[in-house]
Amino acid sequence: MSENQLQTKRLAIVYAITGLVVFFVLVLLGFTMRLNQAGALDLPPDFFYALMTLHGLGMVGVLYVAAYIGVWYLISQYTKPSLGLAKFNYVLILLGVVGLMLSTLIGRFGAGWYVLYPLPFIKTWPEWAVGTAVISVMLLGVAWLLGQLDVLRAIAKRYGFAEGLGWGYLSGNPKEKDLPPMVVITSVSMIAGALTTVVGAIMLMLYLAKWLNPALEFDALLMKNMVFLFGHTLVNITLYFGVAAVYAMLPLYSGRAWKMNKIIALSWNASLFLILLAYFHHLYFDFGQPVWVQYVGQFASYLSTVPATVVTIFGVFAQIYRADMKWSFVPLAFVLGIMGWIVGGFAAVVDSTIRLNQVLHNTQWVPGHFHTYFLLGVVLMILAVLYYLMGPKEDKLARFGLWSLLLGGFGFVAMFFIGGIQSVPRRMANYDSLPIKSVAQVGQMTAGIASLFILLIAVGAIAYYIAVFKGVKQAWSGN
């Protein structure tokens, strides 16, 4: 291993350890919120919504960064992303995280992870908390955008922009005969991410201007479109990063090459366009939008599930069917993560159906579907990559942690889905004020049961951490 490769691996380990610690803290915040909804705690409402904001923004951010650094590390085997920029981005991300913690835990900023306009400016929390939150998210956005552009630069330098997207395979004349599929998936993800992160940055600059000059007024529907174009895409490319790692690493365990072809190139290039249109399903209730936009959201949401998902599922089956493969932690976590992605994606498609969205939109079905494809999808893929990165020898403990997390995770998300079907509303600190007592009882009951399942998730995470941290010293030395 060269010195540059060793430094790359060490930086990825620093990111990984930081991400694992922050993730566990945010799990505890989720545990606290569910206990409050169950009636076991009595948090002040403003503190609950501050925790909800930190948990939501924090989870989206930490999972994005963890998935990104996994892809960044894997793509460095083919290209040369900037090590110096990654170090600089780590500092920006830390500053952003600290700023968010100050604004929420001390300033009680609780506008939710969507920070929908004009919620941040309703004078419920101190002015400094608003400014700190906006600047903190801007710091995170700058780091993410720089990282996306740098990976695109590295891919373009090694393969060329068109070849990096697999366009040579679409034309039937690829210049790169052994192009890794993960390069195409990463290119698609980084392009979508960069485009929409710019939109998010513009929105945040407008927020900053509003904070500095309260007299400014903006169109609320325009701001909402910008928020969801940025946030929806960020969540989806986080999932795509995890899937890219599956393409890159599962062949290491199956012993079968996962070769690039026209179908893979076509499906992931189609996903690039569909992902930029599917976000409209978040705005079905905004009747000020043109009707045709709602139909675009409906069709794009349905179509976006087909190309990448179907091709990936067939690819995974081709990798594992009758393969002489030892089901150690990494391939097991990858396959289970793909399953979680499928289940959560199906639940998301249900919610993106206009007629069903009218019933499910403001219920716990919504956190049910995104907790499923995050906790039981991309989290498992990330844990697999980090396990590979740190290379621990202990496998039984890690697999115990995986099964504990899986059991706890499915039980946890099931409570969201049951609550959603029973019309339990989301984003409520408690259910005491609900006029329909039977709905309030279901909300409290499911929150209490979910809290027990979170304990299983925590046990699984601790077991995994013990196993994976045993390999840190050896991984740090480059072995």
Tab-separated table of C-alpha atoms in Angstrom:
chain	number	residue	atom	x	y	z
A	1	MET	CA	0.000	0.000	0.000
A	2	SER	CA	1.427	3.359	-1.066
A	3	GLU	CA	1.631	6.319	1.307
A	4	ASN	CA	-1.223	8.081	-0.496
A	5	GLN	CA	-3.425	4.988	-0.266
A	6	LEU	CA	-2.630	4.684	3.434
A	7	GLN	CA	-3.516	8.337	4.062
A	8	THR	CA	-6.740	7.879	2.109
A	9	LYS	CA	-7.668	4.869	4.210
A	10	ARG	CA	-6.843	6.642	7.468
A	11	LEU	CA	-8.969	9.642	6.579
A	12	ALA	CA	-11.865	7.331	5.654
A	13	ILE	CA	-11.472	5.664	9.066
A	14	VAL	CA	-11.637	9.062	10.816
A	15	TYR	CA	-14.831	9.877	8.924
A	16	ALA	CA	-16.214	6.413	9.737
A	17	ILE	CA	-15.578	6.601	13.484
A	18	THR	CA	-17.049	10.096	13.670
A	19	GLY	CA	-20.110	9.007	11.720
A	20	LEU	CA	-20.684	5.927	13.890
A	21	VAL	CA	-20.534	7.997	17.087
A	22	VAL	CA	-22.903	10.671	15.767
A	23	PHE	CA	-25.283	8.010	14.432
A	24	PHE	CA	-25.578	6.359	17.844
A	25	VAL	CA	-26.249	9.700	19.551
A	26	LEU	CA	-29.005	10.427	17.033
A	27	VAL	CA	-30.529	6.984	17.660
A	28	LEU	CA	-30.746	7.931	21.346
A	29	LEU	CA	-32.514	11.156	20.381
A	30	GLY	CA	-35.043	9.108	18.398
A	31	PHE	CA	-35.481	6.844	21.430
A	32	THR	CA	-36.161	9.898	23.601
A	33	MET	CA	-38.796	11.216	21.178
A	34	ARG	CA	-40.649	7.904	20.989
A	35	LEU	CA	-40.646	7.631	24.795
A	36	ASN	CA	-42.190	11.087	24.953
A	37	GLN	CA	-44.879	10.127	22.429
A	38	ALA	CA	-45.561	6.997	24.508
A	39	GLY	CA	-46.183	9.130	27.578
A	40	ALA	CA	-43.155	7.803	29.470
A	41	LEU	CA	-41.489	11.243	29.385
A	42	ASP	CA	-42.891	14.762	29.541
A	43	LEU	CA	-40.593	16.928	27.452
A	44	PRO	CA	-41.507	20.559	26.808
A	45	PRO	CA	-42.920	20.763	23.263
A	46	ASP	CA	-40.295	23.258	22.119
A	47	PHE	CA	-37.524	20.910	23.265
A	48	PHE	CA	-39.188	17.936	21.547
A	49	TYR	CA	-39.295	19.775	18.219
A	50	ALA	CA	-35.705	20.901	18.664
A	51	LEU	CA	-34.732	17.238	19.143
A	52	MET	CA	-36.823	16.309	16.103
A	53	THR	CA	-35.012	18.920	14.027
A	54	LEU	CA	-31.568	17.775	15.170
A	55	HIS	CA	-32.471	14.109	14.721
A	56	GLY	CA	-33.848	14.655	11.215
A	57	LEU	CA	-31.162	16.971	9.884
A	58	GLY	CA	-28.491	14.983	11.701
A	59	MET	CA	-29.539	11.591	10.370
A	60	VAL	CA	-29.856	12.791	6.789
A	61	GLY	CA	-26.465	14.469	7.072
A	62	VAL	CA	-24.523	11.725	8.846
A	63	LEU	CA	-25.849	8.963	6.569
A	64	TYR	CA	-25.068	11.030	3.496
A	65	VAL	CA	-21.510	11.704	4.694
A	66	ALA	CA	-20.943	8.067	5.728
A	67	ALA	CA	-22.256	6.745	2.403
A	68	TYR	CA	-20.268	9.364	0.498
A	69	ILE	CA	-16.997	8.555	2.248
A	70	GLY	CA	-17.551	4.858	1.543
A	71	VAL	CA	-17.920	5.578	-2.163
A	72	TRP	CA	-15.055	8.087	-2.003
A	73	TYR	CA	-12.788	5.397	-0.554
A	74	LEU	CA	-13.870	2.757	-3.070
A	75	ILE	CA	-13.648	5.097	-6.068
A	76	SER	CA	-10.099	6.030	-5.016
A	77	GLN	CA	-9.081	2.563	-6.215
A	78	TYR	CA	-9.826	3.738	-9.780
A	79	THR	CA	-9.428	7.514	-9.614
A	80	LYS	CA	-7.655	10.124	-7.504
A	81	PRO	CA	-10.059	12.323	-5.528
A	82	SER	CA	-8.375	15.090	-3.564
A	83	LEU	CA	-7.172	14.021	-0.127
A	84	GLY	CA	-6.604	17.632	0.939
A	85	LEU	CA	-10.141	18.658	0.008
A	86	ALA	CA	-11.585	15.715	1.938
A	87	LYS	CA	-9.671	16.875	5.038
A	88	PHE	CA	-10.961	20.425	4.571
A	89	ASN	CA	-14.514	19.132	4.160
A	90	TYR	CA	-14.202	17.163	7.391
A	91	VAL	CA	-13.563	20.406	9.259
A	92	LEU	CA	-16.528	22.114	7.559
A	93	ILE	CA	-18.782	19.184	8.447
A	94	LEU	CA	-17.679	19.226	12.087
A	95	LEU	CA	-18.364	22.950	12.304
A	96	GLY	CA	-21.787	22.414	10.750
A	97	VAL	CA	-22.656	19.632	13.200
A	98	VAL	CA	-21.561	21.667	16.220
A	99	GLY	CA	-23.539	24.649	14.973
A	100	LEU	CA	-26.686	22.556	14.568
A	101	MET	CA	-26.298	21.163	18.065
A	102	LEU	CA	-25.963	24.660	19.523
A	103	SER	CA	-28.965	26.021	17.625
A	104	THR	CA	-31.255	23.116	18.543
A	105	LEU	CA	-30.188	21.927	21.988
A	106	ILE	CA	-29.482	25.404	23.392
A	107	GLY	CA	-31.400	27.749	21.086
A	108	ARG	CA	-34.356	25.319	20.793
A	109	PHE	CA	-34.537	25.880	17.017
A	110	GLY	CA	-37.264	23.452	15.983
A	111	ALA	CA	-38.404	24.139	12.433
A	112	GLY	CA	-37.984	20.476	11.449
A	113	TRP	CA	-35.441	19.034	9.022
A	114	TYR	CA	-37.409	20.493	6.109
A	115	VAL	CA	-37.018	24.027	7.575
A	116	LEU	CA	-39.982	25.038	5.432
A	117	TYR	CA	-40.388	28.747	4.803
A	118	PRO	CA	-41.487	30.759	6.761
A	119	LEU	CA	-41.199	28.455	9.819
A	120	PRO	CA	-37.606	29.414	10.721
A	121	PHE	CA	-38.637	33.071	11.022
A	122	ILE	CA	-41.766	32.890	13.192
A	123	LYS	CA	-40.039	34.348	16.290
A	124	THR	CA	-40.539	31.216	18.396
A	125	TRP	CA	-36.798	30.803	18.982
A	126	PRO	CA	-33.901	33.270	19.385
A	127	GLU	CA	-32.617	35.070	16.299
A	128	TRP	CA	-29.109	33.744	16.887
A	129	ALA	CA	-30.428	30.156	16.785
A	130	VAL	CA	-31.984	30.761	13.363
A	131	GLY	CA	-28.798	32.280	11.968
A	132	THR	CA	-26.623	29.562	13.481
A	133	ALA	CA	-28.820	26.819	12.014
A	134	VAL	CA	-28.850	28.390	8.545
A	135	ILE	CA	-25.089	28.993	8.499
A	136	SER	CA	-24.444	25.480	9.833
A	137	VAL	CA	-26.463	23.847	7.059
A	138	MET	CA	-24.698	26.117	4.559
A	139	LEU	CA	-21.340	24.831	5.811
A	140	LEU	CA	-22.540	21.266	5.352
A	141	GLY	CA	-23.852	22.079	1.880
A	142	VAL	CA	-20.552	23.656	0.835
A	143	ALA	CA	-18.665	20.559	1.987
A	144	TRP	CA	-21.066	18.254	0.158
A	145	LEU	CA	-20.951	20.262	-3.065
A	146	LEU	CA	-17.154	20.467	-3.067
A	147	GLY	CA	-16.952	16.737	-2.446
A	148	GLN	CA	-19.391	15.952	-5.260
A	149	LEU	CA	-17.572	18.140	-7.760
A	150	ASP	CA	-14.196	16.686	-6.765
A	151	VAL	CA	-15.325	13.107	-7.335
A	152	LEU	CA	-16.784	14.121	-10.701
A	153	ARG	CA	-13.480	15.788	-11.565
A	154	ALA	CA	-11.547	12.662	-10.639
A	155	ILE	CA	-13.836	10.419	-12.697
A	156	ALA	CA	-13.734	12.763	-15.704
A	157	LYS	CA	-9.937	12.913	-15.527
A	158	ARG	CA	-9.625	9.128	-15.475
A	159	TYR	CA	-12.415	8.117	-17.851
A	160	GLY	CA	-13.808	11.276	-19.454
A	161	PHE	CA	-17.232	12.718	-18.672
A	162	ALA	CA	-19.168	10.702	-21.274
A	163	GLU	CA	-17.407	7.422	-20.509
A	164	GLY	CA	-17.863	8.000	-16.769
A	165	LEU	CA	-21.616	7.984	-17.422
A	166	GLY	CA	-21.366	4.869	-19.567
A	167	TRP	CA	-22.417	6.617	-22.766
A	168	GLY	CA	-19.943	4.559	-24.755
A	169	TYR	CA	-21.974	1.461	-23.854
A	170	LEU	CA	-25.165	3.213	-24.965
A	171	SER	CA	-23.627	3.927	-28.374
A	172	GLY	CA	-22.194	0.419	-28.602
A	173	ASN	CA	-18.606	1.637	-28.752
A	174	PRO	CA	-17.178	1.935	-25.229
A	175	LYS	CA	-13.628	3.218	-24.976
A	176	GLU	CA	-13.270	1.735	-21.498
A	177	LYS	CA	-13.872	-2.007	-21.839
A	178	ASP	CA	-13.656	-2.714	-18.106
A	179	LEU	CA	-15.528	0.300	-16.732
A	180	PRO	CA	-16.678	-0.546	-13.169
A	181	PRO	CA	-20.470	-0.125	-12.860
A	182	MET	CA	-19.980	1.784	-9.615
A	183	VAL	CA	-18.298	4.566	-11.605
A	184	VAL	CA	-21.506	5.133	-13.595
A	185	ILE	CA	-23.697	5.009	-10.471
A	186	THR	CA	-21.360	7.388	-8.673
A	187	SER	CA	-21.294	9.790	-11.634
A	188	VAL	CA	-25.086	9.845	-11.846
A	189	SER	CA	-25.386	10.397	-8.098
A	190	MET	CA	-22.791	13.164	-7.959
A	191	ILE	CA	-24.322	15.040	-10.906
A	192	ALA	CA	-27.814	14.902	-9.388
A	193	GLY	CA	-26.362	15.862	-6.023
A	194	ALA	CA	-24.349	18.787	-7.345
A	195	LEU	CA	-27.261	20.231	-9.328
A	196	THR	CA	-29.677	20.090	-6.424
A	197	THR	CA	-27.149	21.114	-3.779
A	198	VAL	CA	-26.706	24.349	-5.749
A	199	VAL	CA	-30.480	24.821	-5.496
A	200	GLY	CA	-30.294	24.169	-1.765
A	201	ALA	CA	-27.434	26.647	-1.449
A	202	ILE	CA	-29.449	29.361	-3.201
A	203	MET	CA	-32.358	28.688	-0.863
A	204	LEU	CA	-30.104	28.933	2.193
A	205	MET	CA	-28.587	32.185	0.941
A	206	LEU	CA	-32.113	33.569	0.679
A	207	TYR	CA	-32.752	32.370	4.232
A	208	LEU	CA	-29.575	34.103	5.361
A	209	ALA	CA	-30.680	37.313	3.631
A	210	LYS	CA	-34.058	37.051	5.373
A	211	TRP	CA	-32.316	36.572	8.717
A	212	LEU	CA	-30.197	39.674	8.137
A	213	ASN	CA	-33.113	41.698	6.752
A	214	PRO	CA	-36.455	40.495	8.225
A	215	ALA	CA	-38.399	42.787	5.877
A	216	LEU	CA	-37.642	40.505	2.930
A	217	GLU	CA	-40.474	38.221	1.793
A	218	PHE	CA	-40.281	35.180	-0.492
A	219	ASP	CA	-42.754	32.976	-2.320
A	220	ALA	CA	-43.464	30.091	0.066
A	221	LEU	CA	-44.291	27.589	-2.698
A	222	LEU	CA	-41.098	28.382	-4.582
A	223	MET	CA	-39.068	27.887	-1.404
A	224	LYS	CA	-40.840	24.598	-0.731
A	225	ASN	CA	-39.987	23.351	-4.221
A	226	MET	CA	-36.350	24.247	-3.622
A	227	VAL	CA	-36.283	22.508	-0.232
A	228	PHE	CA	-37.722	19.277	-1.557
A	229	LEU	CA	-35.699	19.222	-4.761
A	230	PHE	CA	-32.584	19.459	-2.596
A	231	GLY	CA	-33.685	17.212	0.283
A	232	HIS	CA	-35.407	14.503	-1.751
A	233	THR	CA	-32.430	14.166	-4.077
A	234	LEU	CA	-29.928	14.123	-1.208
A	235	VAL	CA	-31.772	11.232	0.430
A	236	ASN	CA	-31.967	9.284	-2.825
A	237	ILE	CA	-28.329	9.665	-3.789
A	238	THR	CA	-27.385	8.540	-0.278
A	239	LEU	CA	-29.169	5.300	-1.117
A	240	TYR	CA	-27.465	5.183	-4.509
A	241	PHE	CA	-24.048	5.509	-2.839
A	242	GLY	CA	-24.861	2.408	-0.813
A	243	VAL	CA	-25.976	0.552	-3.938
A	244	ALA	CA	-22.784	1.605	-5.743
A	245	ALA	CA	-20.805	-0.050	-2.945
A	246	VAL	CA	-22.815	-3.254	-3.454
A	247	TYR	CA	-21.881	-3.273	-7.156
A	248	ALA	CA	-18.227	-2.738	-6.262
A	249	MET	CA	-17.836	-5.118	-3.324
A	250	LEU	CA	-20.251	-8.038	-3.648
A	251	PRO	CA	-18.090	-9.597	-6.428
A	252	LEU	CA	-15.219	-9.749	-3.910
A	253	TYR	CA	-17.235	-12.330	-1.978
A	254	SER	CA	-19.159	-14.075	-4.762
A	255	GLY	CA	-16.092	-14.480	-6.969
A	256	ARG	CA	-18.133	-13.334	-9.969
A	257	ALA	CA	-17.435	-10.216	-11.991
A	258	TRP	CA	-20.219	-7.630	-12.161
A	259	LYS	CA	-19.514	-6.269	-15.617
A	260	MET	CA	-20.723	-3.056	-17.158
A	261	ASN	CA	-23.227	-3.343	-20.016
A	262	LYS	CA	-25.740	-1.290	-21.973
A	263	ILE	CA	-28.652	-2.154	-19.674
A	264	ILE	CA	-26.837	-0.912	-16.580
A	265	ALA	CA	-25.792	2.271	-18.359
A	266	LEU	CA	-29.302	2.920	-19.659
A	267	SER	CA	-31.043	2.235	-16.348
A	268	TRP	CA	-28.795	4.485	-14.257
A	269	ASN	CA	-28.792	7.319	-16.810
A	270	ALA	CA	-32.600	7.167	-16.798
A	271	SER	CA	-32.491	7.390	-13.009
A	272	LEU	CA	-30.566	10.651	-13.294
A	273	PHE	CA	-33.541	12.347	-14.945
A	274	LEU	CA	-36.274	10.615	-12.992
A	275	ILE	CA	-34.786	11.456	-9.609
A	276	LEU	CA	-34.915	15.162	-10.471
A	277	LEU	CA	-38.657	14.974	-11.204
A	278	ALA	CA	-39.938	12.568	-8.561
A	279	TYR	CA	-39.713	15.152	-5.762
A	280	PHE	CA	-43.032	16.639	-6.920
A	281	HIS	CA	-44.819	13.881	-4.988
A	282	HIS	CA	-43.989	15.849	-1.837
A	283	LEU	CA	-46.173	18.714	-3.060
A	284	TYR	CA	-49.467	17.040	-3.958
A	285	PHE	CA	-51.296	19.159	-1.378
A	286	ASP	CA	-49.975	22.420	-2.784
A	287	PHE	CA	-52.950	23.223	-4.963
A	288	GLY	CA	-51.307	26.393	-6.247
A	289	GLN	CA	-49.053	24.217	-8.380
A	290	PRO	CA	-50.112	23.525	-11.993
A	291	VAL	CA	-52.024	20.256	-12.230
A	292	TRP	CA	-49.620	18.810	-14.813
A	293	VAL	CA	-46.807	19.066	-12.248
A	294	GLN	CA	-48.700	16.699	-9.964
A	295	TYR	CA	-48.990	14.158	-12.777
A	296	VAL	CA	-45.267	14.488	-13.485
A	297	GLY	CA	-44.593	13.704	-9.831
A	298	GLN	CA	-46.879	10.676	-9.971
A	299	PHE	CA	-45.366	9.139	-13.113
A	300	ALA	CA	-41.765	10.009	-12.208
A	301	SER	CA	-42.213	8.449	-8.758
A	302	TYR	CA	-43.446	5.219	-10.298
A	303	LEU	CA	-40.867	5.125	-13.088
A	304	SER	CA	-37.937	6.006	-10.818
A	305	THR	CA	-38.387	2.698	-8.990
A	306	VAL	CA	-37.985	0.609	-12.112
A	307	PRO	CA	-34.645	1.054	-13.919
A	308	ALA	CA	-32.047	1.082	-11.159
A	309	THR	CA	-33.971	-1.117	-8.725
A	310	VAL	CA	-34.885	-3.893	-11.148
A	311	VAL	CA	-31.424	-4.047	-12.716
A	312	THR	CA	-29.789	-4.090	-9.277
A	313	ILE	CA	-32.067	-6.856	-7.991
A	314	PHE	CA	-31.320	-9.068	-10.993
A	315	GLY	CA	-27.629	-8.267	-10.605
A	316	VAL	CA	-27.608	-9.269	-6.942
A	317	PHE	CA	-29.400	-12.543	-7.746
A	318	ALA	CA	-26.837	-13.248	-10.462
A	319	GLN	CA	-24.075	-12.651	-7.941
A	320	ILE	CA	-25.363	-14.917	-5.188
A	321	TYR	CA	-27.294	-17.675	-6.980
A	322	ARG	CA	-25.386	-20.922	-6.440
A	323	ALA	CA	-22.257	-18.942	-5.684
A	324	ASP	CA	-19.650	-20.642	-3.555
A	325	MET	CA	-19.755	-17.771	-1.084
A	326	LYS	CA	-19.227	-17.635	2.647
A	327	TRP	CA	-22.005	-15.572	4.173
A	328	SER	CA	-19.802	-13.424	6.345
A	329	PHE	CA	-20.909	-10.045	7.672
A	330	VAL	CA	-20.252	-7.927	4.571
A	331	PRO	CA	-22.214	-9.857	1.885
A	332	LEU	CA	-24.966	-10.614	4.399
A	333	ALA	CA	-25.355	-6.937	5.293
A	334	PHE	CA	-25.328	-5.959	1.611
A	335	VAL	CA	-28.078	-8.387	0.600
A	336	LEU	CA	-30.224	-7.542	3.631
A	337	GLY	CA	-29.667	-3.854	2.892
A	338	ILE	CA	-30.906	-4.304	-0.680
A	339	MET	CA	-33.991	-6.017	0.747
A	340	GLY	CA	-34.609	-3.100	3.104
A	341	TRP	CA	-34.200	-0.679	0.215
A	342	ILE	CA	-36.849	-2.598	-1.749
A	343	VAL	CA	-39.343	-2.732	1.149
A	344	GLY	CA	-38.892	0.947	1.981
A	345	GLY	CA	-39.058	1.878	-1.677
A	346	PHE	CA	-42.323	-0.008	-2.129
A	347	ALA	CA	-43.819	1.787	0.872
A	348	ALA	CA	-42.642	5.085	-0.634
A	349	VAL	CA	-44.334	4.265	-3.941
A	350	VAL	CA	-47.560	3.571	-2.048
A	351	ASP	CA	-47.321	6.996	-0.419
A	352	SER	CA	-46.469	8.669	-3.731
A	353	THR	CA	-49.746	7.444	-5.246
A	354	ILE	CA	-51.980	10.521	-5.322
A	355	ARG	CA	-55.132	8.827	-4.086
A	356	LEU	CA	-53.332	7.074	-1.232
A	357	ASN	CA	-51.254	10.141	-0.424
A	358	GLN	CA	-54.473	11.998	0.383
A	359	VAL	CA	-54.955	9.567	3.265
A	360	LEU	CA	-51.374	8.812	4.325
A	361	HIS	CA	-49.552	12.116	3.784
A	362	ASN	CA	-49.670	13.527	7.317
A	363	THR	CA	-49.583	10.179	9.085
A	364	GLN	CA	-46.794	8.048	10.470
A	365	TRP	CA	-46.714	6.045	7.248
A	366	VAL	CA	-44.311	8.681	5.914
A	367	PRO	CA	-41.612	8.298	8.608
A	368	GLY	CA	-42.275	4.570	8.270
A	369	HIS	CA	-41.130	4.402	4.669
A	370	PHE	CA	-38.076	6.634	4.993
A	371	HIS	CA	-36.932	4.962	8.213
A	372	THR	CA	-37.221	1.626	6.386
A	373	TYR	CA	-35.013	2.437	3.425
A	374	PHE	CA	-32.605	4.356	5.641
A	375	LEU	CA	-32.296	2.162	8.744
A	376	LEU	CA	-32.850	-1.199	7.038
A	377	GLY	CA	-31.381	-0.231	3.681
A	378	VAL	CA	-28.547	2.238	3.425
A	379	VAL	CA	-27.418	1.855	7.065
A	380	LEU	CA	-26.745	-1.856	6.516
A	381	MET	CA	-24.851	-1.096	3.310
A	382	ILE	CA	-22.778	1.550	5.116
A	383	LEU	CA	-22.018	-0.836	7.975
A	384	ALA	CA	-20.811	-3.380	5.407
A	385	VAL	CA	-18.455	-0.859	3.777
A	386	LEU	CA	-17.083	0.313	7.141
A	387	TYR	CA	-16.577	-3.295	8.234
A	388	TYR	CA	-14.585	-3.896	5.062
A	389	LEU	CA	-12.649	-0.666	5.630
A	390	MET	CA	-11.614	-1.535	9.171
A	391	GLY	CA	-11.234	-5.275	8.538
A	392	PRO	CA	-11.938	-6.767	11.972
A	393	LYS	CA	-11.428	-10.486	12.503
A	394	GLU	CA	-14.402	-10.912	14.844
A	395	ASP	CA	-17.377	-11.933	12.708
A	396	LYS	CA	-19.783	-13.682	15.105
A	397	LEU	CA	-20.276	-10.596	17.253
A	398	ALA	CA	-20.828	-8.406	14.210
A	399	ARG	CA	-23.376	-10.849	12.778
A	400	PHE	CA	-25.164	-10.958	16.137
A	401	GLY	CA	-25.295	-7.162	16.002
A	402	LEU	CA	-26.658	-7.322	12.461
A	403	TRP	CA	-29.513	-9.677	13.375
A	404	SER	CA	-30.332	-7.666	16.498
A	405	LEU	CA	-30.409	-4.457	14.460
A	406	LEU	CA	-32.523	-6.159	11.796
A	407	LEU	CA	-35.080	-7.510	14.276
A	408	GLY	CA	-35.231	-4.229	16.156
A	409	GLY	CA	-35.364	-2.229	12.938
A	410	PHE	CA	-38.291	-4.083	11.375
A	411	GLY	CA	-40.210	-3.992	14.645
A	412	PHE	CA	-39.492	-0.277	14.972
A	413	VAL	CA	-40.652	0.668	11.457
A	414	ALA	CA	-43.683	-1.640	11.705
A	415	MET	CA	-45.012	0.614	14.475
A	416	PHE	CA	-44.834	3.593	12.113
A	417	PHE	CA	-46.766	1.721	9.428
A	418	ILE	CA	-49.405	0.496	11.881
A	419	GLY	CA	-49.758	4.029	13.218
A	420	GLY	CA	-50.047	5.393	9.685
A	421	ILE	CA	-52.800	2.945	8.742
A	422	GLN	CA	-54.651	3.960	11.913
A	423	SER	CA	-54.312	7.684	11.026
A	424	VAL	CA	-51.839	8.545	13.800
A	425	PRO	CA	-50.419	11.930	12.749
A	426	ARG	CA	-46.686	12.526	12.420
A	427	ARG	CA	-44.651	15.376	13.910
A	428	MET	CA	-46.537	15.423	17.224
A	429	ALA	CA	-44.730	15.718	20.555
A	430	ASN	CA	-47.529	13.711	22.200
A	431	TYR	CA	-51.074	12.628	21.440
A	432	ASP	CA	-52.901	14.125	24.435
A	433	SER	CA	-54.605	16.782	22.329
A	434	LEU	CA	-56.025	14.392	19.706
A	435	PRO	CA	-59.837	14.577	19.778
A	436	ILE	CA	-60.224	10.923	18.684
A	437	LYS	CA	-59.129	8.947	21.731
A	438	SER	CA	-58.755	5.649	19.884
A	439	VAL	CA	-56.163	7.248	17.544
A	440	ALA	CA	-54.331	8.748	20.532
A	441	GLN	CA	-54.218	5.334	22.195
A	442	VAL	CA	-52.798	3.699	19.067
A	443	GLY	CA	-50.188	6.469	18.840
A	444	GLN	CA	-49.076	5.979	22.429
A	445	MET	CA	-49.095	2.192	22.207
A	446	THR	CA	-47.089	2.010	18.975
A	447	ALA	CA	-44.597	4.584	20.304
A	448	GLY	CA	-44.093	2.504	23.454
A	449	ILE	CA	-43.550	-0.723	21.508
A	450	ALA	CA	-41.232	1.098	19.082
A	451	SER	CA	-39.131	2.245	22.055
A	452	LEU	CA	-38.548	-1.388	23.038
A	453	PHE	CA	-37.436	-2.220	19.518
A	454	ILE	CA	-35.028	0.748	19.584
A	455	LEU	CA	-33.304	-0.959	22.506
A	456	LEU	CA	-32.679	-3.965	20.234
A	457	ILE	CA	-31.280	-1.598	17.607
A	458	ALA	CA	-28.964	-0.097	20.233
A	459	VAL	CA	-27.805	-3.548	21.357
A	460	GLY	CA	-27.077	-4.464	17.753
A	461	ALA	CA	-25.180	-1.240	17.164
A	462	ILE	CA	-23.056	-1.728	20.293
A	463	ALA	CA	-22.197	-5.310	19.295
A	464	TYR	CA	-21.211	-4.123	15.819
A	465	TYR	CA	-19.139	-1.275	17.253
A	466	ILE	CA	-17.231	-3.598	19.577
A	467	ALA	CA	-16.491	-5.947	16.693
A	468	VAL	CA	-15.503	-3.300	14.166
A	469	PHE	CA	-13.411	-1.161	16.503
A	470	LYS	CA	-11.212	-4.170	17.230
A	471	GLY	CA	-9.871	-3.838	13.704
A	472	VAL	CA	-9.126	-0.099	13.794
A	473	LYS	CA	-5.514	-0.399	14.920
A	474	GLN	CA	-4.644	-2.925	12.234
A	475	ALA	CA	-6.542	-1.002	9.544
A	476	TRP	CA	-4.796	2.227	10.556
A	477	SER	CA	-1.418	0.554	9.960
A	478	GLY	CA	-2.523	-0.391	6.444
A	479	ASN	CA	-2.919	-4.127	6.976
